[in-house]
PDB file of C-alpha atoms and ligand atoms in Angstrom:
ATOM      1  CA  UNK J   1      90.721  37.382 117.910  1.00 54.00           C
ATOM      2  CA  UNK J   2      93.455  37.666 120.846  1.00 62.00           C
ATOM      3  CA  UNK J   3      92.207  34.669 122.760  1.00 71.00           C
ATOM      4  CA  UNK J   4      95.092  32.959 123.773  1.00 82.00           C
ATOM      5  CA  UNK J   5      97.567  31.570 121.326  1.00 91.00           C
ATOM      6  CA  UNK J   6      96.966  29.818 117.651  1.00 93.00           C
ATOM      7  CA  UNK J   7      97.402  26.297 119.495  1.00 94.00           C
ATOM      8  CA  UNK J   8      94.589  27.321 121.944  1.00 94.00           C
ATOM      9  CA  UNK J   9      92.442  28.402 119.350  1.00 95.00           C
ATOM     10  CA  UNK J  10      93.177  24.997 117.539  1.00 95.00           C
ATOM     11  CA  UNK J  11      92.273  23.094 120.539  1.00 94.00           C
ATOM     12  CA  UNK J  12      89.191  24.917 121.203  1.00 95.00           C
ATOM     13  CA  UNK J  13      88.054  24.522 117.578  1.00 95.00           C
ATOM     14  CA  UNK J  14      89.038  20.614 117.973  1.00 95.00           C
ATOM     15  CA  UNK J  15      86.891  20.336 121.275  1.00 94.00           C
ATOM     16  CA  UNK J  16      83.822  22.125 119.733  1.00 95.00           C
ATOM     17  CA  UNK J  17      83.504  19.300 117.527  1.00 95.00           C
ATOM     18  CA  UNK J  18      82.840  16.687 119.920  1.00 94.00           C
ATOM     19  CA  UNK J  19      79.810  15.492 120.898  1.00 88.00           C
ATOM     20  CA  UNK J  20      77.625  17.388 123.297  1.00 89.00           C
ATOM     21  CA  UNK J  21      80.024  20.365 122.884  1.00 92.00           C
ATOM     22  CA  UNK J  22      79.714  23.659 121.083  1.00 92.00           C
ATOM     23  CA  UNK J  23      82.225  26.544 121.019  1.00 93.00           C
ATOM     24  CA  UNK J  24      81.046  28.096 124.439  1.00 95.00           C
ATOM     25  CA  UNK J  25      81.522  24.691 126.174  1.00 96.00           C
ATOM     26  CA  UNK J  26      84.662  23.985 124.320  1.00 96.00           C
ATOM     27  CA  UNK J  27      86.206  27.622 125.355  1.00 95.00           C
ATOM     28  CA  UNK J  28      85.076  27.223 129.013  1.00 95.00           C
ATOM     29  CA  UNK J  29      86.728  23.711 129.098  1.00 94.00           C
ATOM     30  CA  UNK J  30      89.884  24.958 127.590  1.00 94.00           C
ATOM     31  CA  UNK J  31      90.262  28.093 129.558  1.00 94.00           C
ATOM     32  CA  UNK J  32      89.539  25.798 132.711  1.00 93.00           C
ATOM     33  CA  UNK J  33      92.320  23.312 131.536  1.00 93.00           C
ATOM     34  CA  UNK J  34      94.954  25.964 130.964  1.00 92.00           C
ATOM     35  CA  UNK J  35      94.467  27.721 134.148  1.00 92.00           C
ATOM     36  CA  UNK J  36      94.651  24.482 136.139  1.00 89.00           C
ATOM     37  CA  UNK J  37      97.296  22.805 133.766  1.00 87.00           C
ATOM     38  CA  UNK J  38      99.411  21.289 136.761  1.00 86.00           C
ATOM     39  CA  UNK J  39      96.118  19.536 137.967  1.00 87.00           C
ATOM     40  CA  UNK J  40      94.390  18.346 135.009  1.00 88.00           C
ATOM     41  CA  UNK J  41      96.094  19.117 131.608  1.00 90.00           C
ATOM     42  CA  UNK J  42      99.467  17.047 131.860  1.00 89.00           C
ATOM     43  CA  UNK J  43      97.408  13.926 133.003  1.00 90.00           C
ATOM     44  CA  UNK J  44      94.600  14.533 130.303  1.00 91.00           C
ATOM     45  CA  UNK J  45      97.335  14.823 127.413  1.00 93.00           C
ATOM     46  CA  UNK J  46      99.142  11.472 128.668  1.00 94.00           C
ATOM     47  CA  UNK J  47      95.922   9.613 129.108  1.00 95.00           C
ATOM     48  CA  UNK J  48      94.952  10.847 125.791  1.00 95.00           C
ATOM     49  CA  UNK J  49      98.220   9.659 124.295  1.00 96.00           C
ATOM     50  CA  UNK J  50      97.913   6.217 125.526  1.00 96.00           C
ATOM     51  CA  UNK J  51      94.395   5.816 124.695  1.00 96.00           C
ATOM     52  CA  UNK J  52      95.142   6.848 120.966  1.00 96.00           C
ATOM     53  CA  UNK J  53      98.261   4.444 120.880  1.00 97.00           C
ATOM     54  CA  UNK J  54      96.492   1.397 122.865  1.00 96.00           C
ATOM     55  CA  UNK J  55      92.668   1.274 121.714  1.00 97.00           C
ATOM     56  CA  UNK J  56      91.720  -1.331 119.497  1.00 97.00           C
ATOM     57  CA  UNK J  57      88.622  -3.717 118.937  1.00 96.00           C
ATOM     58  CA  UNK J  58      88.397  -6.527 120.835  1.00 97.00           C
ATOM     59  CA  UNK J  59      89.212  -9.598 118.079  1.00 95.00           C
ATOM     60  CA  UNK J  60      86.224 -11.618 119.684  1.00 95.00           C
ATOM     61  CA  UNK J  61      83.734  -8.943 120.319  1.00 96.00           C
ATOM     62  CA  UNK J  62      84.066  -5.898 119.057  1.00 96.00           C
ATOM     63  CA  UNK J  63      84.440  -4.086 122.358  1.00 96.00           C
ATOM     64  CA  UNK J  64      86.798  -1.416 122.687  1.00 97.00           C
ATOM     65  CA  UNK J  65      89.993  -2.384 124.587  1.00 97.00           C
ATOM     66  CA  UNK J  66      93.549  -2.106 124.744  1.00 95.00           C
ATOM     67  CA  UNK J  67      94.317  -5.673 124.394  1.00 95.00           C
ATOM     68  CA  UNK J  68      93.546  -8.165 121.746  1.00 96.00           C
ATOM     69  CA  UNK J  69      90.648  -9.885 123.638  1.00 97.00           C
ATOM     70  CA  UNK J  70      88.876  -7.721 126.072  1.00 97.00           C
ATOM     71  CA  UNK J  71      88.302  -8.516 130.008  1.00 97.00           C
ATOM     72  CA  UNK J  72      84.584  -9.746 129.353  1.00 97.00           C
ATOM     73  CA  UNK J  73      85.845 -12.253 126.762  1.00 97.00           C
ATOM     74  CA  UNK J  74      88.858 -13.317 128.710  1.00 97.00           C
ATOM     75  CA  UNK J  75      86.999 -13.651 131.955  1.00 97.00           C
ATOM     76  CA  UNK J  76      86.094 -17.554 132.693  1.00 96.00           C
ATOM     77  CA  UNK J  77      83.136 -16.468 135.089  1.00 97.00           C
ATOM     78  CA  UNK J  78      81.313 -14.563 131.745  1.00 96.00           C
ATOM     79  CA  UNK J  79      80.931 -18.151 129.867  1.00 92.00           C
ATOM     80  CA  UNK J  80      77.409 -18.257 130.699  1.00 93.00           C
ATOM     81  CA  UNK J  81      76.020 -19.455 127.527  1.00 95.00           C
ATOM     82  CA  UNK J  82      74.435 -16.348 126.864  1.00 96.00           C
ATOM     83  CA  UNK J  83      75.599 -13.577 124.102  1.00 97.00           C
ATOM     84  CA  UNK J  84      74.068 -10.408 123.843  1.00 95.00           C
ATOM     85  CA  UNK J  85      74.173  -9.048 120.567  1.00 95.00           C
ATOM     86  CA  UNK J  86      74.273  -4.827 120.448  1.00 92.00           C
ATOM     87  CA  UNK J  87      74.436  -2.370 117.686  1.00 91.00           C
ATOM     88  CA  UNK J  88      77.076  -0.382 119.084  1.00 90.00           C
ATOM     89  CA  UNK J  89      79.977  -0.301 121.844  1.00 92.00           C
ATOM     90  CA  UNK J  90      78.147   2.410 123.662  1.00 88.00           C
ATOM     91  CA  UNK J  91      75.151   0.277 124.133  1.00 88.00           C
ATOM     92  CA  UNK J  92      77.784  -2.614 125.636  1.00 91.00           C
ATOM     93  CA  UNK J  93      78.783   0.021 128.042  1.00 89.00           C
ATOM     94  CA  UNK J  94      75.104   0.666 128.885  1.00 86.00           C
ATOM     95  CA  UNK J  95      74.423  -2.702 129.759  1.00 88.00           C
ATOM     96  CA  UNK J  96      77.486  -3.096 131.815  1.00 91.00           C
ATOM     97  CA  UNK J  97      76.592  -0.107 133.771  1.00 86.00           C
ATOM     98  CA  UNK J  98      73.041  -1.612 134.496  1.00 82.00           C
ATOM     99  CA  UNK J  99      75.219  -4.687 135.771  1.00 85.00           C
ATOM    100  CA  UNK J 100      71.939  -7.131 134.921  1.00 81.00           C
ATOM    101  CA  UNK J 101      73.990  -9.297 132.270  1.00 91.00           C
ATOM    102  CA  UNK J 102      76.558 -11.512 133.273  1.00 94.00           C
ATOM    103  CA  UNK J 103      77.308 -13.194 129.906  1.00 96.00           C
ATOM    104  CA  UNK J 104      79.394 -12.136 126.807  1.00 97.00           C
ATOM    105  CA  UNK J 105      78.399  -9.659 123.985  1.00 96.00           C
ATOM    106  CA  UNK J 106      79.001  -9.228 120.157  1.00 96.00           C
ATOM    107  CA  UNK J 107      78.995  -5.755 118.665  1.00 95.00           C
ATOM    108  CA  UNK J 108      77.786  -5.439 115.154  1.00 94.00           C
ATOM    109  CA  UNK J 109      78.945  -1.927 114.503  1.00 91.00           C
ATOM    110  CA  UNK J 110      75.753  -0.891 112.665  1.00 90.00           C
ATOM    111  CA  UNK J 111      72.594  -2.686 111.400  1.00 91.00           C
ATOM    112  CA  UNK J 112      71.128  -3.766 108.296  1.00 93.00           C
ATOM    113  CA  UNK J 113      70.508  -1.056 105.702  1.00 92.00           C
ATOM    114  CA  UNK J 114      69.239  -1.530 102.353  1.00 87.00           C
ATOM    115  CA  UNK J 115      69.592   2.436 101.904  1.00 89.00           C
ATOM    116  CA  UNK J 116      72.926   2.594 103.014  1.00 90.00           C
ATOM    117  CA  UNK J 117      73.882  -0.986 101.429  1.00 92.00           C
ATOM    118  CA  UNK J 118      74.933  -2.450 104.440  1.00 93.00           C
ATOM    119  CA  UNK J 119      74.356  -6.626 104.259  1.00 94.00           C
ATOM    120  CA  UNK J 120      74.860  -9.215 106.544  1.00 94.00           C
ATOM    121  CA  UNK J 121      78.582  -9.670 105.297  1.00 94.00           C
ATOM    122  CA  UNK J 122      79.420  -5.979 106.011  1.00 93.00           C
ATOM    123  CA  UNK J 123      78.217  -6.486 109.435  1.00 93.00           C
ATOM    124  CA  UNK J 124      79.959  -9.792 109.941  1.00 93.00           C
ATOM    125  CA  UNK J 125      76.622 -11.666 110.716  1.00 95.00           C
ATOM    126  CA  UNK J 126      78.044 -15.135 109.212  1.00 95.00           C
ATOM    127  CA  UNK J 127      81.169 -14.844 111.789  1.00 94.00           C
ATOM    128  CA  UNK J 128      78.676 -13.909 114.562  1.00 96.00           C
ATOM    129  CA  UNK J 129      76.510 -17.093 113.618  1.00 96.00           C
ATOM    130  CA  UNK J 130      79.770 -19.257 113.411  1.00 95.00           C
ATOM    131  CA  UNK J 131      80.740 -18.078 116.888  1.00 95.00           C
ATOM    132  CA  UNK J 132      77.308 -18.816 118.766  1.00 96.00           C
ATOM    133  CA  UNK J 133      77.659 -22.166 117.137  1.00 94.00           C
ATOM    134  CA  UNK J 134      81.367 -22.517 118.298  1.00 93.00           C
ATOM    135  CA  UNK J 135      80.959 -21.258 121.641  1.00 92.00           C
ATOM    136  CA  UNK J 136      78.108 -23.553 123.177  1.00 88.00           C
ATOM    137  CA  UNK J 137      75.675 -20.735 123.279  1.00 95.00           C
ATOM    138  CA  UNK J 138      72.285 -21.369 124.465  1.00 95.00           C
ATOM    139  CA  UNK J 139      70.840 -17.978 124.473  1.00 96.00           C
ATOM    140  CA  UNK J 140      71.036 -15.063 122.449  1.00 97.00           C
ATOM    141  CA  UNK J 141      69.717 -11.477 123.274  1.00 94.00           C
ATOM    142  CA  UNK J 142      69.121  -9.327 120.670  1.00 93.00           C
ATOM    143  CA  UNK J 143      69.472  -5.893 122.407  1.00 89.00           C
ATOM    144  CA  UNK J 144      69.160  -3.632 119.111  1.00 88.00           C
ATOM    145  CA  UNK J 145      67.577  -0.666 118.796  1.00 81.00           C
ATOM    146  CA  UNK J 146      63.790  -0.481 118.282  1.00 79.00           C
ATOM    147  CA  UNK J 147      64.219   0.962 114.809  1.00 82.00           C
ATOM    148  CA  UNK J 148      63.071  -0.439 111.874  1.00 86.00           C
ATOM    149  CA  UNK J 149      66.755  -1.222 110.705  1.00 89.00           C
ATOM    150  CA  UNK J 150      67.537  -2.640 114.194  1.00 88.00           C
ATOM    151  CA  UNK J 151      64.289  -4.764 114.161  1.00 88.00           C
ATOM    152  CA  UNK J 152      65.103  -5.967 110.593  1.00 92.00           C
ATOM    153  CA  UNK J 153      68.554  -6.784 111.809  1.00 94.00           C
ATOM    154  CA  UNK J 154      67.261  -9.057 115.039  1.00 92.00           C
ATOM    155  CA  UNK J 155      64.683 -10.628 112.593  1.00 93.00           C
ATOM    156  CA  UNK J 156      67.640 -11.627 110.355  1.00 95.00           C
ATOM    157  CA  UNK J 157      69.872 -13.188 113.172  1.00 96.00           C
ATOM    158  CA  UNK J 158      66.955 -14.929 114.615  1.00 95.00           C
ATOM    159  CA  UNK J 159      65.962 -16.344 110.980  1.00 95.00           C
ATOM    160  CA  UNK J 160      69.366 -17.600 110.945  1.00 95.00           C
ATOM    161  CA  UNK J 161      69.397 -19.512 114.356  1.00 95.00           C
ATOM    162  CA  UNK J 162      65.903 -20.729 113.690  1.00 91.00           C
ATOM    163  CA  UNK J 163      66.794 -24.421 112.774  1.00 90.00           C
ATOM    164  CA  UNK J 164      68.853 -24.577 116.253  1.00 91.00           C
ATOM    165  CA  UNK J 165      68.192 -25.110 119.692  1.00 92.00           C
ATOM    166  CA  UNK J 166      69.654 -21.906 120.686  1.00 95.00           C
ATOM    167  CA  UNK J 167      66.721 -19.661 122.321  1.00 95.00           C
ATOM    168  CA  UNK J 168      66.814 -16.246 120.623  1.00 95.00           C
ATOM    169  CA  UNK J 169      65.028 -13.471 122.652  1.00 93.00           C
ATOM    170  CA  UNK J 170      64.745  -9.735 122.553  1.00 89.00           C
ATOM    171  CA  UNK J 171      64.713  -6.838 124.948  1.00 81.00           C
ATOM    172  CA  UNK J 172      61.150  -6.232 126.683  1.00 74.00           C
ATOM    173  CA  UNK J 173      58.701  -3.647 125.682  1.00 63.00           C
ATOM    174  CA  UNK J 174      59.510  -0.630 127.386  1.00 58.00           C
ATOM    175  CA  UNK J 175      62.383   0.422 125.455  1.00 63.00           C
ATOM    176  CA  UNK J 176      61.514   3.452 123.570  1.00 57.00           C
ATOM    177  CA  UNK J 177      60.713   3.180 119.964  1.00 49.00           C
ATOM    178  CA  UNK J 178      63.708   4.337 118.274  1.00 50.00           C
ATOM    179  CA  UNK J 179      65.256   5.278 121.470  1.00 52.00           C
ATOM    180  CA  UNK J 180      69.254   4.195 121.793  1.00 67.00           C
ATOM    181  CA  UNK J 181      70.194   1.960 124.859  1.00 71.00           C
ATOM    182  CA  UNK J 182      72.912   4.629 125.773  1.00 73.00           C
ATOM    183  CA  UNK J 183      70.115   7.225 126.468  1.00 75.00           C
ATOM    184  CA  UNK J 184      68.026   4.486 129.093  1.00 75.00           C
ATOM    185  CA  UNK J 185      69.180   4.914 132.649  1.00 78.00           C
ATOM    186  CA  UNK J 186      70.557   1.680 134.312  1.00 76.00           C
ATOM    187  CA  UNK J 187      67.279   0.811 136.117  1.00 79.00           C
ATOM    188  CA  UNK J 188      65.454   0.814 132.640  1.00 79.00           C
ATOM    189  CA  UNK J 189      68.106  -1.299 131.074  1.00 78.00           C
ATOM    190  CA  UNK J 190      68.579  -3.728 133.655  1.00 80.00           C
ATOM    191  CA  UNK J 191      64.476  -4.194 133.729  1.00 81.00           C
ATOM    192  CA  UNK J 192      64.258  -4.546 129.974  1.00 80.00           C
ATOM    193  CA  UNK J 193      66.949  -7.255 130.138  1.00 82.00           C
ATOM    194  CA  UNK J 194      65.260  -9.474 132.734  1.00 82.00           C
ATOM    195  CA  UNK J 195      61.786  -9.257 131.217  1.00 80.00           C
ATOM    196  CA  UNK J 196      63.303 -10.312 127.993  1.00 85.00           C
ATOM    197  CA  UNK J 197      60.839 -12.432 125.586  1.00 83.00           C
ATOM    198  CA  UNK J 198      61.521 -14.983 122.886  1.00 85.00           C
ATOM    199  CA  UNK J 199      61.570 -13.693 119.243  1.00 81.00           C
TER     200      UNK J 199
HETATM  201 ZN1  LIG L   1      85.680  -8.827 123.764  1.00 68.70          ZN
END
């Protein structure tokens, strides 16, 4: 096993555990990084260090940011009265790539799941409802995955807002069943958002 040093071996093993990579991809990436270390490696190491130290969740919406409150929550132009509820930060990023939504977000961090004993409190749904009432929100868009748990969560939130004047909508049909937003192309996400329907 004379493949580089022990540290290089450890780096390959770590890289191979990342999503989308396996041992072969990890070896190729590490070899390329070592060969081009003056170009990429130092910068990569510095960025990893900074991101590791500074990354945190936005205290308002749950987006990943390097401040207490993210750039979307602090942008006055995004106070449109619309709030889009997503399951994961990856979904928020997918919607931002589509550039079709101009309001603000709320990241649940999961879905209700009887099997995994994840209830409304674990997902912070009471805090979400309080946020919706506190921010003068006129429309809540539930951009949750088309899985059973995703739809159960959507209906739970819609029920909690049923006695208010707030319009509750969901993404249009066309989002594949069980599909996650992050896997859709930007045009499909934008189209699903534009053609949203009342729940
Ligand atoms: Zn935020």
